[in-house]
């Protein structure tokens, strides 16, 4: 017998983490002909998850949504017209459920898990078969749950602009030790690229080197870290890819670091908002491409998962793992920046 109820969290309002409400017997939706019922075993948290209950998320949302952008689990049952999966398959959720290939459009932009539609912080979830990807066979469920947003965003940053896709021997600049940045380090090194990373502490610098960074710059000790990064590239020409997670507070230095015809992929704005921001003219002054990205497509995720398997890459997961009932504590732990790499939640066995 398929389960009929599930433990789950919902976001009720925008008052902060107190807006998170736990329901131990929520109804599981009926499975449609093309739907898959997934027992969600693990989820991982992203910055977007934290700002949604704080009312600071700029993209589509619905009231009372189940939070959680990332998840991994086992197929429990399938609709009668499902062809991509069968019971027992290990799967990972696609973030924008409608973003199958190519560019985002207005319709697929409104299919983000944990915002526009119900997410992964629940024991059981019903998903369209098109919104799931087979989990890499070399990963456990906690590791697999980190791929939906952070990993795919990093992959898109390096490979999404096909004419400028990362090549062996190029240089990538990453910022900090969050999930996207660490994945970018791992993907770049697997591709035979050089990595320059920035961070604020000697301890985190050692960890970045452990995971493949060739050079680490302490941005507190070196405020002009963009110019320093450019100097560290062969011939001092600058970096070909900047994975930009800081936003307005770091953009000026990213522009200093980028090579002619290099790409700056803007992921987020964790450094906060500032008044004196670079302008569009800076793209001309630095002869570079600046692009904003929102995760990536299922086709990109399938390519990424194949690369993860082929290179036996393993996500960097924080040693602290929270249970589903400890979600508020997990949010606060991440908000306080106590994590390294991806922070995970064990949802079910």
mmCIF file of C-alpha atoms in Angstrom:
data_model
loop_
_atom_site.group_PDB
_atom_site.id
_atom_site.type_symbol
_atom_site.label_atom_id
_atom_site.label_comp_id
_atom_site.label_asym_id
_atom_site.label_seq_id
_atom_site.Cartn_x
_atom_site.Cartn_y
_atom_site.Cartn_z
ATOM 1 C CA UNK A 1 0.000 0.000 0.000
ATOM 2 C CA UNK A 2 1.339 3.411 -0.962
ATOM 3 C CA UNK A 3 1.535 5.913 1.905
ATOM 4 C CA UNK A 4 -1.237 8.512 2.102
ATOM 5 C CA UNK A 5 0.296 11.004 4.551
ATOM 6 C CA UNK A 6 3.712 12.603 4.956
ATOM 7 C CA UNK A 7 5.641 14.645 7.457
ATOM 8 C CA UNK A 8 6.420 18.009 5.901
ATOM 9 C CA UNK A 9 7.313 21.637 6.524
ATOM 10 C CA UNK A 10 5.541 24.636 5.018
ATOM 11 C CA UNK A 11 6.346 28.343 4.880
ATOM 12 C CA UNK A 12 3.458 30.284 6.429
ATOM 13 C CA UNK A 13 4.251 33.985 6.000
ATOM 14 C CA UNK A 14 7.454 36.027 5.860
ATOM 15 C CA UNK A 15 8.295 36.598 9.518
ATOM 16 C CA UNK A 16 11.625 34.757 9.471
ATOM 17 C CA UNK A 17 12.368 31.183 10.464
ATOM 18 C CA UNK A 18 9.351 31.169 12.786
ATOM 19 C CA UNK A 19 7.272 31.090 9.591
ATOM 20 C CA UNK A 20 8.342 27.462 9.138
ATOM 21 C CA UNK A 21 5.557 25.144 10.313
ATOM 22 C CA UNK A 22 5.776 21.350 10.777
ATOM 23 C CA UNK A 23 2.883 19.007 9.910
ATOM 24 C CA UNK A 24 3.266 15.324 10.776
ATOM 25 C CA UNK A 25 0.242 14.096 8.783
ATOM 26 C CA UNK A 26 -0.096 16.115 5.606
ATOM 27 C CA UNK A 27 -1.964 14.497 2.711
ATOM 28 C CA UNK A 28 0.112 13.176 -0.172
ATOM 29 C CA UNK A 29 -1.341 14.346 -3.527
ATOM 30 C CA UNK A 30 -2.729 11.726 -5.899
ATOM 31 C CA UNK A 31 -0.308 10.432 -8.520
ATOM 32 C CA UNK A 32 -1.144 11.404 -12.102
ATOM 33 C CA UNK A 33 -0.418 9.274 -15.148
ATOM 34 C CA UNK A 34 3.008 10.917 -15.699
ATOM 35 C CA UNK A 35 3.858 11.392 -12.016
ATOM 36 C CA UNK A 36 6.343 9.681 -9.731
ATOM 37 C CA UNK A 37 5.993 9.259 -5.959
ATOM 38 C CA UNK A 38 9.429 9.682 -4.375
ATOM 39 C CA UNK A 39 10.424 8.769 -0.848
ATOM 40 C CA UNK A 40 12.748 11.684 -0.132
ATOM 41 C CA UNK A 41 15.692 10.456 1.909
ATOM 42 C CA UNK A 42 17.854 13.572 1.937
ATOM 43 C CA UNK A 43 17.699 17.278 1.156
ATOM 44 C CA UNK A 44 20.283 20.046 1.179
ATOM 45 C CA UNK A 45 19.867 23.721 1.928
ATOM 46 C CA UNK A 46 20.599 26.759 -0.209
ATOM 47 C CA UNK A 47 20.751 30.465 0.506
ATOM 48 C CA UNK A 48 17.433 30.914 -1.314
ATOM 49 C CA UNK A 49 15.745 28.585 1.177
ATOM 50 C CA UNK A 50 16.840 30.862 4.018
ATOM 51 C CA UNK A 51 15.630 34.120 2.480
ATOM 52 C CA UNK A 52 12.204 32.822 1.392
ATOM 53 C CA UNK A 53 10.696 32.888 4.933
ATOM 54 C CA UNK A 54 12.389 36.254 5.423
ATOM 55 C CA UNK A 55 10.487 37.711 2.453
ATOM 56 C CA UNK A 56 13.624 38.518 0.454
ATOM 57 C CA UNK A 57 13.312 36.101 -2.465
ATOM 58 C CA UNK A 58 12.837 37.919 -5.823
ATOM 59 C CA UNK A 59 11.355 35.076 -7.900
ATOM 60 C CA UNK A 60 7.863 33.472 -8.115
ATOM 61 C CA UNK A 61 6.437 31.972 -4.930
ATOM 62 C CA UNK A 62 3.167 30.584 -3.600
ATOM 63 C CA UNK A 63 1.762 30.858 -0.093
ATOM 64 C CA UNK A 64 2.122 27.829 2.154
ATOM 65 C CA UNK A 65 4.751 26.203 -0.038
ATOM 66 C CA UNK A 66 6.754 23.189 1.118
ATOM 67 C CA UNK A 67 10.340 24.529 1.252
ATOM 68 C CA UNK A 68 13.429 22.814 -0.092
ATOM 69 C CA UNK A 69 15.126 23.228 -3.458
ATOM 70 C CA UNK A 70 17.213 20.040 -3.485
ATOM 71 C CA UNK A 71 16.341 16.438 -2.792
ATOM 72 C CA UNK A 72 17.299 12.834 -3.436
ATOM 73 C CA UNK A 73 15.427 9.633 -2.773
ATOM 74 C CA UNK A 74 13.927 6.404 -4.040
ATOM 75 C CA UNK A 75 11.016 5.973 -6.424
ATOM 76 C CA UNK A 76 8.107 4.475 -4.459
ATOM 77 C CA UNK A 77 5.532 4.170 -7.254
ATOM 78 C CA UNK A 78 4.847 5.553 -10.734
ATOM 79 C CA UNK A 79 1.863 6.622 -12.847
ATOM 80 C CA UNK A 80 0.674 4.328 -15.620
ATOM 81 C CA UNK A 81 2.289 6.363 -18.420
ATOM 82 C CA UNK A 82 5.680 6.892 -16.751
ATOM 83 C CA UNK A 83 8.561 5.591 -18.889
ATOM 84 C CA UNK A 84 11.666 7.192 -17.398
ATOM 85 C CA UNK A 85 11.649 5.561 -13.933
ATOM 86 C CA UNK A 86 10.490 2.485 -12.059
ATOM 87 C CA UNK A 87 10.037 1.711 -8.343
ATOM 88 C CA UNK A 88 13.383 1.365 -6.577
ATOM 89 C CA UNK A 89 15.253 3.836 -8.813
ATOM 90 C CA UNK A 90 17.447 6.402 -7.062
ATOM 91 C CA UNK A 91 16.624 9.919 -8.253
ATOM 92 C CA UNK A 92 17.512 13.571 -7.744
ATOM 93 C CA UNK A 93 15.038 16.418 -8.174
ATOM 94 C CA UNK A 94 15.472 19.057 -10.880
ATOM 95 C CA UNK A 95 15.108 22.555 -9.380
ATOM 96 C CA UNK A 96 13.052 24.250 -12.113
ATOM 97 C CA UNK A 97 10.794 21.310 -12.880
ATOM 98 C CA UNK A 98 9.827 22.668 -16.296
ATOM 99 C CA UNK A 99 13.353 23.573 -17.482
ATOM 100 C CA UNK A 100 14.157 20.549 -19.627
ATOM 101 C CA UNK A 101 16.642 21.988 -22.161
ATOM 102 C CA UNK A 102 17.723 25.268 -23.698
ATOM 103 C CA UNK A 103 16.982 28.583 -22.032
ATOM 104 C CA UNK A 104 14.552 29.319 -19.249
ATOM 105 C CA UNK A 105 11.284 30.906 -20.353
ATOM 106 C CA UNK A 106 8.467 32.587 -18.470
ATOM 107 C CA UNK A 107 6.662 29.285 -17.967
ATOM 108 C CA UNK A 108 9.626 27.245 -16.713
ATOM 109 C CA UNK A 109 10.725 30.119 -14.458
ATOM 110 C CA UNK A 110 7.556 29.503 -12.478
ATOM 111 C CA UNK A 111 8.374 25.849 -11.711
ATOM 112 C CA UNK A 112 11.017 26.240 -9.000
ATOM 113 C CA UNK A 113 10.833 23.740 -6.136
ATOM 114 C CA UNK A 114 10.379 25.154 -2.653
ATOM 115 C CA UNK A 115 9.019 28.453 -3.976
ATOM 116 C CA UNK A 116 6.608 28.359 -6.884
ATOM 117 C CA UNK A 117 5.760 24.697 -6.268
ATOM 118 C CA UNK A 118 6.148 22.366 -3.281
ATOM 119 C CA UNK A 119 9.721 21.378 -2.525
ATOM 120 C CA UNK A 120 11.669 18.579 -0.884
ATOM 121 C CA UNK A 121 11.481 19.087 2.888
ATOM 122 C CA UNK A 122 8.896 16.314 3.265
ATOM 123 C CA UNK A 123 9.079 12.530 3.507
ATOM 124 C CA UNK A 124 7.160 11.881 0.288
ATOM 125 C CA UNK A 125 6.740 14.055 -2.782
ATOM 126 C CA UNK A 126 4.927 13.675 -6.094
ATOM 127 C CA UNK A 127 6.857 14.937 -9.127
ATOM 128 C CA UNK A 128 6.335 14.869 -12.864
ATOM 129 C CA UNK A 129 8.733 12.278 -14.311
ATOM 130 C CA UNK A 130 10.294 15.033 -16.461
ATOM 131 C CA UNK A 131 11.458 16.810 -13.288
ATOM 132 C CA UNK A 132 13.684 13.992 -12.022
ATOM 133 C CA UNK A 133 17.176 12.794 -12.944
ATOM 134 C CA UNK A 134 18.834 9.467 -12.161
ATOM 135 C CA UNK A 135 21.201 9.873 -9.203
ATOM 136 C CA UNK A 136 24.912 9.249 -9.897
ATOM 137 C CA UNK A 137 25.701 5.683 -8.824
ATOM 138 C CA UNK A 138 28.863 6.700 -6.948
ATOM 139 C CA UNK A 139 27.039 8.978 -4.476
ATOM 140 C CA UNK A 140 25.104 8.294 -1.295
ATOM 141 C CA UNK A 141 21.759 10.016 -0.759
ATOM 142 C CA UNK A 142 23.153 12.921 1.296
ATOM 143 C CA UNK A 143 25.733 13.624 -1.422
ATOM 144 C CA UNK A 144 23.186 13.265 -4.226
ATOM 145 C CA UNK A 145 20.827 15.714 -2.509
ATOM 146 C CA UNK A 146 23.347 18.523 -2.997
ATOM 147 C CA UNK A 147 23.268 18.428 -6.806
ATOM 148 C CA UNK A 148 19.960 20.089 -7.705
ATOM 149 C CA UNK A 149 20.932 23.734 -7.182
ATOM 150 C CA UNK A 150 24.534 24.349 -6.155
ATOM 151 C CA UNK A 151 26.172 21.752 -8.390
ATOM 152 C CA UNK A 152 24.022 22.477 -11.436
ATOM 153 C CA UNK A 153 24.518 26.229 -10.997
ATOM 154 C CA UNK A 154 28.293 25.748 -10.954
ATOM 155 C CA UNK A 155 28.074 23.499 -14.020
ATOM 156 C CA UNK A 156 25.963 26.074 -15.872
ATOM 157 C CA UNK A 157 28.443 28.826 -14.943
ATOM 158 C CA UNK A 158 31.304 26.880 -16.515
ATOM 159 C CA UNK A 159 29.525 25.197 -19.441
ATOM 160 C CA UNK A 160 26.178 26.927 -20.006
ATOM 161 C CA UNK A 161 27.451 29.495 -22.510
ATOM 162 C CA UNK A 162 28.478 26.969 -25.126
ATOM 163 C CA UNK A 163 30.686 29.278 -27.177
ATOM 164 C CA UNK A 164 32.696 30.072 -24.029
ATOM 165 C CA UNK A 165 32.546 26.689 -22.271
ATOM 166 C CA UNK A 166 35.443 25.939 -19.927
ATOM 167 C CA UNK A 167 38.509 24.422 -21.605
ATOM 168 C CA UNK A 168 41.554 22.613 -20.273
ATOM 169 C CA UNK A 169 44.269 25.058 -19.227
ATOM 170 C CA UNK A 170 41.944 28.000 -18.584
ATOM 171 C CA UNK A 171 41.616 29.707 -15.202
ATOM 172 C CA UNK A 172 38.519 29.910 -13.019
ATOM 173 C CA UNK A 173 38.026 32.346 -10.130
ATOM 174 C CA UNK A 174 35.722 31.253 -7.303
ATOM 175 C CA UNK A 175 34.574 33.144 -4.216
ATOM 176 C CA UNK A 176 34.284 31.712 -0.736
ATOM 177 C CA UNK A 177 33.454 28.211 0.431
ATOM 178 C CA UNK A 178 29.718 27.896 -0.237
ATOM 179 C CA UNK A 179 28.216 25.040 -2.195
ATOM 180 C CA UNK A 180 28.360 26.611 -5.679
ATOM 181 C CA UNK A 181 31.953 27.743 -5.198
ATOM 182 C CA UNK A 182 33.207 24.354 -3.988
ATOM 183 C CA UNK A 183 31.468 22.547 -6.854
ATOM 184 C CA UNK A 184 33.032 25.017 -9.291
ATOM 185 C CA UNK A 185 36.475 24.190 -7.878
ATOM 186 C CA UNK A 186 35.841 20.456 -8.295
ATOM 187 C CA UNK A 187 34.400 20.696 -11.828
ATOM 188 C CA UNK A 188 37.178 23.029 -12.979
ATOM 189 C CA UNK A 189 39.928 20.770 -11.666
ATOM 190 C CA UNK A 190 38.306 17.701 -13.247
ATOM 191 C CA UNK A 191 38.413 19.579 -16.575
ATOM 192 C CA UNK A 192 42.129 20.333 -16.225
ATOM 193 C CA UNK A 193 41.670 24.040 -15.449
ATOM 194 C CA UNK A 194 43.469 26.204 -12.894
ATOM 195 C CA UNK A 195 41.519 27.555 -9.931
ATOM 196 C CA UNK A 196 42.049 30.749 -7.969
ATOM 197 C CA UNK A 197 39.788 30.979 -4.933
ATOM 198 C CA UNK A 198 39.080 33.732 -2.438
ATOM 199 C CA UNK A 199 38.248 33.297 1.235
ATOM 200 C CA UNK A 200 38.545 35.101 4.554
ATOM 201 C CA UNK A 201 40.432 32.650 6.778
ATOM 202 C CA UNK A 202 43.584 30.534 6.770
ATOM 203 C CA UNK A 203 41.594 27.462 7.838
ATOM 204 C CA UNK A 204 39.220 27.754 4.890
ATOM 205 C CA UNK A 205 42.176 28.426 2.586
ATOM 206 C CA UNK A 206 43.679 25.061 3.537
ATOM 207 C CA UNK A 207 40.383 23.322 2.829
ATOM 208 C CA UNK A 208 40.096 25.042 -0.566
ATOM 209 C CA UNK A 209 43.586 23.808 -1.442
ATOM 210 C CA UNK A 210 42.607 20.321 -0.303
ATOM 211 C CA UNK A 211 39.751 20.335 -2.801
ATOM 212 C CA UNK A 212 41.884 21.547 -5.678
ATOM 213 C CA UNK A 213 42.395 25.314 -5.589
ATOM 214 C CA UNK A 214 45.815 26.218 -7.046
ATOM 215 C CA UNK A 215 45.923 29.657 -5.405
ATOM 216 C CA UNK A 216 43.893 31.089 -2.526
ATOM 217 C CA UNK A 217 43.640 34.816 -1.816
ATOM 218 C CA UNK A 218 42.495 36.102 1.580
ATOM 219 C CA UNK A 219 40.227 38.978 0.569
ATOM 220 C CA UNK A 220 40.451 40.582 4.008
ATOM 221 C CA UNK A 221 44.223 40.762 3.762
ATOM 222 C CA UNK A 222 44.159 41.638 0.041
ATOM 223 C CA UNK A 223 41.206 43.990 -0.685
ATOM 224 C CA UNK A 224 42.345 44.332 -4.325
ATOM 225 C CA UNK A 225 42.002 40.592 -4.819
ATOM 226 C CA UNK A 226 40.720 40.930 -8.379
ATOM 227 C CA UNK A 227 43.972 42.505 -9.569
ATOM 228 C CA UNK A 228 45.937 39.903 -7.591
ATOM 229 C CA UNK A 229 43.977 37.096 -9.257
ATOM 230 C CA UNK A 230 44.740 38.486 -12.719
ATOM 231 C CA UNK A 231 48.456 38.605 -11.870
ATOM 232 C CA UNK A 232 48.362 34.914 -10.944
ATOM 233 C CA UNK A 233 47.164 33.850 -14.416
ATOM 234 C CA UNK A 234 49.615 32.850 -17.174
ATOM 235 C CA UNK A 235 50.898 36.052 -18.738
ATOM 236 C CA UNK A 236 48.777 38.074 -16.316
ATOM 237 C CA UNK A 237 45.908 38.116 -18.839
ATOM 238 C CA UNK A 238 43.141 37.441 -16.311
ATOM 239 C CA UNK A 239 40.738 34.592 -15.652
ATOM 240 C CA UNK A 240 38.429 33.116 -18.279
ATOM 241 C CA UNK A 241 35.582 32.354 -15.846
ATOM 242 C CA UNK A 242 34.439 34.115 -12.685
ATOM 243 C CA UNK A 243 31.844 32.327 -10.562
ATOM 244 C CA UNK A 244 30.370 35.446 -8.946
ATOM 245 C CA UNK A 245 28.406 34.718 -5.757
ATOM 246 C CA UNK A 246 28.982 37.908 -3.759
ATOM 247 C CA UNK A 247 27.045 40.313 -5.947
ATOM 248 C CA UNK A 248 27.461 44.092 -5.786
ATOM 249 C CA UNK A 249 30.072 43.911 -3.029
ATOM 250 C CA UNK A 250 32.437 41.799 -5.160
ATOM 251 C CA UNK A 251 31.568 42.679 -8.773
ATOM 252 C CA UNK A 252 34.132 45.472 -9.081
ATOM 253 C CA UNK A 253 36.955 43.094 -8.192
ATOM 254 C CA UNK A 254 35.581 40.381 -10.467
ATOM 255 C CA UNK A 255 35.784 42.863 -13.332
ATOM 256 C CA UNK A 256 39.416 43.532 -12.420
ATOM 257 C CA UNK A 257 40.143 39.807 -12.548
ATOM 258 C CA UNK A 258 38.437 38.819 -15.800
ATOM 259 C CA UNK A 259 40.311 38.301 -19.057
ATOM 260 C CA UNK A 260 39.348 39.822 -22.401
ATOM 261 C CA UNK A 261 36.317 37.861 -23.647
ATOM 262 C CA UNK A 262 36.069 36.180 -20.254
ATOM 263 C CA UNK A 263 32.735 35.322 -18.638
ATOM 264 C CA UNK A 264 31.402 36.475 -15.275
ATOM 265 C CA UNK A 265 28.450 34.322 -14.216
ATOM 266 C CA UNK A 266 26.402 36.083 -11.548
ATOM 267 C CA UNK A 267 24.936 33.510 -9.175
ATOM 268 C CA UNK A 268 23.822 35.514 -6.166
ATOM 269 C CA UNK A 269 24.310 38.419 -3.818
ATOM 270 C CA UNK A 270 25.394 36.929 -0.496
ATOM 271 C CA UNK A 271 27.710 39.900 0.060
ATOM 272 C CA UNK A 272 24.656 42.175 0.321
ATOM 273 C CA UNK A 273 23.633 45.181 -1.749
ATOM 274 C CA UNK A 274 25.740 48.322 -2.195
ATOM 275 C CA UNK A 275 24.986 51.680 -3.778
ATOM 276 C CA UNK A 276 28.183 52.075 -5.784
ATOM 277 C CA UNK A 277 27.687 49.197 -8.155
ATOM 278 C CA UNK A 278 29.410 48.582 -11.488
ATOM 279 C CA UNK A 279 27.336 49.519 -14.542
ATOM 280 C CA UNK A 280 26.674 47.884 -17.907
ATOM 281 C CA UNK A 281 29.429 50.080 -19.327
ATOM 282 C CA UNK A 282 31.938 48.057 -17.312
ATOM 283 C CA UNK A 283 31.231 45.110 -19.627
ATOM 284 C CA UNK A 284 32.543 47.251 -22.480
ATOM 285 C CA UNK A 285 35.452 48.680 -20.506
ATOM 286 C CA UNK A 286 36.588 45.149 -19.626
ATOM 287 C CA UNK A 287 35.482 43.493 -22.909
ATOM 288 C CA UNK A 288 33.738 40.641 -21.115
ATOM 289 C CA UNK A 289 30.413 38.853 -20.922
ATOM 290 C CA UNK A 290 28.385 39.164 -17.724
ATOM 291 C CA UNK A 291 25.454 36.775 -17.407
ATOM 292 C CA UNK A 292 22.920 36.063 -14.715
ATOM 293 C CA UNK A 293 21.970 32.413 -14.305
ATOM 294 C CA UNK A 294 19.283 30.564 -12.369
ATOM 295 C CA UNK A 295 20.467 26.979 -11.837
ATOM 296 C CA UNK A 296 20.178 25.041 -15.143
ATOM 297 C CA UNK A 297 18.254 22.583 -17.309
ATOM 298 C CA UNK A 298 17.637 18.852 -16.981
ATOM 299 C CA UNK A 299 19.839 18.224 -20.023
ATOM 300 C CA UNK A 300 22.704 20.057 -18.302
ATOM 301 C CA UNK A 301 22.044 18.121 -15.091
ATOM 302 C CA UNK A 302 22.218 14.798 -16.922
ATOM 303 C CA UNK A 303 25.561 15.830 -18.463
ATOM 304 C CA UNK A 304 26.794 16.920 -15.036
ATOM 305 C CA UNK A 305 25.753 13.665 -13.361
ATOM 306 C CA UNK A 306 27.562 11.695 -16.079
ATOM 307 C CA UNK A 307 30.725 13.740 -15.403
ATOM 308 C CA UNK A 308 30.371 13.164 -11.646
ATOM 309 C CA UNK A 309 30.201 9.409 -12.228
ATOM 310 C CA UNK A 310 33.010 9.349 -14.789
ATOM 311 C CA UNK A 311 35.396 11.321 -12.561
ATOM 312 C CA UNK A 312 34.139 9.816 -9.262
ATOM 313 C CA UNK A 313 33.569 13.299 -7.858
ATOM 314 C CA UNK A 314 32.046 13.583 -4.384
ATOM 315 C CA UNK A 315 30.291 16.698 -3.104
ATOM 316 C CA UNK A 316 31.749 18.379 -0.044
ATOM 317 C CA UNK A 317 29.136 17.872 2.681
ATOM 318 C CA UNK A 318 29.278 19.554 6.079
ATOM 319 C CA UNK A 319 29.970 17.042 8.837
ATOM 320 C CA UNK A 320 26.856 18.164 10.725
ATOM 321 C CA UNK A 321 23.648 16.554 9.450
ATOM 322 C CA UNK A 322 20.220 17.645 10.711
ATOM 323 C CA UNK A 323 17.042 15.584 10.941
ATOM 324 C CA UNK A 324 13.815 16.738 9.298
ATOM 325 C CA UNK A 325 12.362 17.815 12.666
ATOM 326 C CA UNK A 326 15.451 20.006 13.279
ATOM 327 C CA UNK A 327 14.891 22.155 10.198
ATOM 328 C CA UNK A 328 14.746 25.514 12.002
ATOM 329 C CA UNK A 329 18.043 24.724 13.710
ATOM 330 C CA UNK A 330 19.528 23.800 10.333
ATOM 331 C CA UNK A 331 18.383 27.116 8.827
ATOM 332 C CA UNK A 332 19.961 29.048 11.699
ATOM 333 C CA UNK A 333 23.198 27.040 11.508
ATOM 334 C CA UNK A 334 23.544 27.919 7.841
ATOM 335 C CA UNK A 335 22.445 31.522 8.350
ATOM 336 C CA UNK A 336 25.239 31.877 10.918
ATOM 337 C CA UNK A 337 27.662 30.556 8.252
ATOM 338 C CA UNK A 338 28.844 27.689 10.420
ATOM 339 C CA UNK A 339 28.800 25.261 7.496
ATOM 340 C CA UNK A 340 31.499 24.270 5.015
ATOM 341 C CA UNK A 341 30.317 23.025 1.643
ATOM 342 C CA UNK A 342 26.743 21.783 1.536
ATOM 343 C CA UNK A 343 24.499 21.479 4.593
ATOM 344 C CA UNK A 344 22.226 18.444 4.464
ATOM 345 C CA UNK A 345 19.036 17.223 6.127
ATOM 346 C CA UNK A 346 18.348 13.511 6.574
ATOM 347 C CA UNK A 347 14.671 13.362 5.696
ATOM 348 C CA UNK A 348 13.875 9.636 5.881
ATOM 349 C CA UNK A 349 15.643 6.272 5.963
#
